[in-house]
Amino acid sequence: VTISQIKKEQHNIDMLDLDMLLCFVLQKTRVFLYSHDDYVLSSDEISSIKKVIRQRQNNKPLSYITGKKEFYGFDFLVNEAVLIPRPQTEMIIDIVLKLAKKEQPIKVLELGCGCGCISIVLAKMLPNAKITCTDISSEAMVVCQQNITYHKIENIKLIKSDWFADIPYQKFDFLISNPPYVDREDTNKMNEETTYEPKIALFSSDGGMASLRSIIAKSKDYLKTHLILEHGFNQKDRVQKELKKFNFKNIKTFNDSLSHPRISTANI
Ligand SMILES: C[S@@+](CC[C@H](N)C(=O)[O-])C[C@H]1O[C@@H](n2cnc3c(N)ncnc32)[C@H](O)[C@@H]1O
């Protein structure tokens, strides 16, 4: 069986996804697929491609099949213990880079780091920053540590903590979090791919606001300047109200590329 024959068959999956699966199984680039479409797959390669096509047909996210996701131009290892990084989260990096001066030895705390994409990109872009990142999930921390090692990062400390519970008391210039914020009642509205992602990374009680509220309530104790939070597109007013309640100043909300309000920032 050749690449071209596989591509002509009806698999009921996206053509680009099929290309990515072929690249993954054959460990080749897309250019190879097009320039060698008469390449004959070995029997092992045929069984592997059949297996991953079946997984994709069952809506397993491409990133969980290939074990990788790009974020801010860098590759991150992912598995079902971590949320697959979303493009709107890249905005957090732009916001921090605008506010932080490269040469300053700033201290950053990220709560709920998952695969570590936010902290690791910041560690690369701000080599003088001292970054602490945390997660409650030991399985997610394993993935985060693998990414720290993969990217050869030395300015990140990874701590297991339920939000602030186990963070040694200190003040940070930046406190960043993309916490779980999906309303538990919305479970049935999620798409099928999302069902593969860890519930602890997605859902929060109190209309999806419980984690955001816990973080906002405690963050003043640990913060010197900037709080940066990702939230749901319909949570802007509730997040802003909560920030006002705790006397945060200079409250702003940024829209994602679909014009949905998604990231709120505030100063102490
Ligand atoms: C939406 S994911 C964000 C992951 C990553 N920062 C990103 O942006 O792709 C939320 C993360 O918060 C973690 N988390 C959930 N509850 C937590 C808690 N009580 N304390 C610390 N981390 C928590 C989850 O394990 C998950 O990794």
XYZ file of C-alpha atoms and ligand atoms in Angstrom:
295
model
C 0.000 0.000 0.000
C 1.393 3.427 -0.969
C 0.895 6.883 0.588
C -1.165 7.874 -2.430
C -3.477 4.846 -2.050
C -4.052 5.583 1.628
C -4.913 9.177 0.793
C -7.431 8.102 -1.847
C -9.368 5.909 0.573
C -12.367 7.342 2.424
C -11.479 7.679 6.128
C -13.977 10.347 7.210
C -11.290 12.399 8.858
C -9.903 15.785 7.899
C -7.321 15.552 5.042
C -4.836 17.683 6.951
C -5.230 15.426 9.994
C -4.575 12.398 7.772
C -1.363 14.063 6.555
C -0.312 14.762 10.139
C -1.006 11.137 11.100
C 1.049 9.885 8.140
C 3.902 12.236 9.115
C 3.692 10.932 12.689
C 3.685 7.228 11.741
C 6.364 7.546 9.042
C 8.358 10.158 11.013
C 8.551 12.302 7.861
C 7.580 15.834 6.869
C 4.562 16.738 4.719
C 6.970 17.571 1.883
C 7.992 13.895 1.920
C 4.342 12.777 1.660
C 3.905 14.859 -1.492
C 7.261 14.121 -3.103
C 7.155 10.366 -2.337
C 3.486 9.489 -2.702
C 4.508 6.152 -4.249
C 6.333 5.181 -1.010
C 5.245 1.666 0.012
C 4.372 1.330 3.706
C 5.751 -1.634 5.680
C 3.238 -3.923 7.389
C 4.088 -2.296 10.768
C 3.474 1.145 9.304
C 0.146 -0.006 7.865
C -1.073 -1.324 11.203
C 0.112 1.860 12.947
C -1.643 4.155 10.485
C -4.838 2.102 10.733
C -4.700 2.370 14.519
C -4.228 6.150 14.611
C -6.877 6.747 11.927
C -9.306 4.786 14.102
C -8.368 6.904 17.128
C -8.928 10.091 15.143
C -12.288 8.765 13.883
C -13.209 8.374 17.566
C -12.411 12.088 18.053
C -9.188 11.555 19.982
C -7.452 14.936 19.595
C -4.586 14.930 17.094
C -2.214 16.263 19.775
C -2.918 13.323 22.099
C -2.224 10.915 19.224
C 1.044 12.572 18.177
C 1.959 13.566 21.769
C 2.803 17.107 20.738
C 1.287 20.575 20.454
C 2.812 23.808 19.249
C 2.443 26.849 21.493
C 3.957 30.251 20.694
C 6.124 28.587 18.036
C 7.560 25.949 20.379
C 6.753 22.243 20.597
C 5.302 20.877 23.838
C 4.908 17.257 24.866
C 1.312 16.529 25.844
C -0.734 13.555 26.984
C -4.166 12.989 28.499
C -2.966 14.299 31.893
C -2.771 17.858 30.566
C -4.988 20.304 28.728
C -3.961 20.820 25.111
C -2.622 24.406 24.972
C -5.038 26.770 23.216
C -4.058 29.573 20.833
C -5.886 32.259 22.873
C -3.566 31.515 25.804
C -0.619 32.755 23.706
C -2.002 36.247 24.350
C -0.888 35.924 27.973
C 2.705 35.733 26.750
C 2.335 38.926 24.671
C 0.761 40.758 27.615
C 3.525 39.737 30.050
C 6.286 40.553 27.557
C 4.848 44.039 27.089
C 4.720 44.652 30.829
C 8.011 43.030 31.843
C 11.352 44.482 31.005
C 13.650 41.824 29.621
C 16.649 42.714 31.755
C 14.763 42.847 35.064
C 15.114 39.892 37.417
C 11.334 39.623 37.834
C 9.576 36.944 39.859
C 6.652 35.160 38.254
C 4.146 32.709 39.714
C 1.953 30.568 37.481
C -0.893 28.628 39.093
C -2.122 25.517 37.236
C 0.711 25.109 34.740
C -0.474 21.898 33.008
C 2.145 20.978 30.387
C 4.059 24.125 31.374
C 3.597 26.009 28.101
C 3.087 29.500 29.627
C 5.922 29.308 32.158
C 8.360 27.658 29.757
C 7.838 30.210 26.977
C 8.213 33.027 29.537
C 11.372 31.386 30.903
C 12.804 31.373 27.375
C 11.777 34.937 26.544
C 12.743 36.377 29.949
C 15.957 34.550 30.848
C 16.485 36.724 33.943
C 13.055 35.929 35.350
C 12.653 33.555 38.291
C 9.548 31.512 37.628
C 7.587 29.326 40.009
C 4.919 27.139 38.463
C 2.455 24.879 40.201
C -0.197 22.278 39.599
C -2.374 20.111 41.815
C -2.082 17.140 39.456
C 1.024 14.952 39.883
C 0.412 13.478 36.401
C 0.409 16.968 34.862
C 3.595 17.815 36.772
C 5.368 14.843 35.187
C 4.544 16.251 31.741
C 5.576 19.764 32.801
C 8.924 18.445 34.092
C 9.481 16.593 30.792
C 8.916 19.871 28.924
C 11.236 21.792 31.262
C 13.947 19.205 30.533
C 13.156 19.071 26.794
C 13.517 22.859 26.528
C 16.596 22.894 28.839
C 15.023 25.481 31.139
C 16.869 26.380 34.330
C 14.881 29.315 35.694
C 11.684 27.442 36.636
C 10.808 25.847 39.951
C 7.897 23.385 39.840
C 5.817 22.941 43.001
C 2.826 20.718 43.697
C 0.192 22.885 45.325
C -3.556 23.337 45.630
C -3.552 26.964 44.420
C -1.548 28.892 47.078
C -1.591 26.204 49.788
C 2.024 24.997 49.465
C 3.730 28.038 47.974
C 6.379 29.383 50.341
C 5.304 32.907 51.294
C 6.873 35.574 49.086
C 5.828 38.400 46.729
C 5.779 37.979 42.949
C 5.859 40.698 40.278
C 3.477 38.674 38.106
C 0.811 36.192 39.060
C -0.572 34.331 36.068
C -3.230 31.673 35.767
C -5.332 29.950 33.161
C -7.434 28.017 35.680
C -10.299 25.605 35.023
C -13.296 27.855 34.315
C -15.893 25.806 32.426
C -19.260 25.607 34.213
C -19.923 22.005 35.297
C -23.469 22.409 33.962
C -21.991 22.916 30.490
C -20.456 19.415 30.366
C -22.967 18.298 27.739
C -22.174 21.290 25.524
C -18.473 20.398 25.239
C -17.310 18.879 21.973
C -16.286 15.251 21.800
C -12.557 16.007 21.637
C -12.746 17.806 24.983
C -13.992 14.634 26.680
C -10.417 13.297 26.308
C -9.038 16.200 28.368
C -8.661 16.054 32.184
C -11.826 17.255 33.977
C -9.684 18.940 36.644
C -8.169 21.162 33.943
C -11.547 22.232 32.552
C -14.334 22.385 35.089
C -15.016 24.556 38.085
C -18.105 24.910 40.282
C -20.006 28.150 40.952
C -20.827 28.718 37.263
C -17.190 28.046 36.380
C -16.041 30.860 38.700
C -14.875 28.930 41.792
C -11.183 28.646 40.819
C -10.997 32.227 39.524
C -12.621 33.445 42.783
C -10.210 31.461 45.007
C -7.214 32.777 43.082
C -8.380 36.407 43.094
C -9.243 36.303 46.795
C -5.771 35.133 47.843
C -3.581 36.722 45.198
C -3.087 40.080 46.952
C -1.042 38.374 49.656
C 1.472 37.102 47.093
C 1.472 39.916 44.578
C 3.660 42.953 44.014
C 2.162 44.188 40.729
C 0.384 42.361 37.912
C -2.383 39.752 38.037
C -3.185 38.094 34.693
C -6.088 35.660 34.350
C -7.622 33.747 31.475
C -11.384 33.136 31.763
C -14.436 32.134 29.744
C -15.802 34.492 27.071
C -18.925 35.074 29.216
C -17.118 35.644 32.531
C -15.641 39.116 31.939
C -18.187 40.976 34.100
C -18.001 38.472 36.939
C -14.179 38.491 36.915
C -14.036 42.296 36.825
C -16.552 42.520 39.686
C -14.465 40.117 41.766
C -11.293 42.101 41.054
C -13.031 45.330 42.141
C -14.248 43.621 45.306
C -10.609 43.018 46.277
C -9.624 46.593 45.368
C -7.576 45.752 42.302
C -6.748 48.774 40.127
C -6.312 49.319 36.402
C -8.609 46.427 35.482
C -8.553 45.588 31.778
C -9.936 42.763 29.660
C -8.448 41.710 26.321
C -10.309 40.046 23.456
C -9.082 36.972 21.588
C -8.940 36.762 17.782
C -12.669 35.933 17.696
C -13.361 39.168 19.644
C -14.292 37.245 22.784
C -13.179 38.824 26.098
C -10.747 36.209 27.460
C -7.851 37.652 29.461
C -8.227 40.111 32.330
C -5.354 41.966 33.939
C -5.222 44.091 37.055
C -2.726 45.803 39.335
C -2.468 45.772 43.055
C -6.966 25.166 31.978
S -5.608 24.185 32.527
C -4.250 25.236 32.068
C -2.974 24.514 31.733
C -1.882 25.402 31.104
N -1.483 26.461 32.012
C -2.370 26.003 29.790
O -2.643 27.216 29.769
O -2.474 25.293 28.789
C -5.747 24.374 34.289
C -4.693 23.657 35.137
O -4.970 23.933 36.524
C -4.728 22.763 37.285
N -5.523 22.850 38.524
C -6.833 22.564 38.711
N -7.184 22.763 39.993
C -6.069 23.192 40.647
C -5.782 23.580 41.998
N -6.722 23.543 42.941
N -4.525 23.978 42.288
C -3.571 24.015 41.341
N -3.772 23.666 40.046
C -5.008 23.263 39.690
C -5.130 21.622 36.373
O -4.508 20.409 36.768
C -4.667 22.152 34.991
O -3.354 21.714 34.713
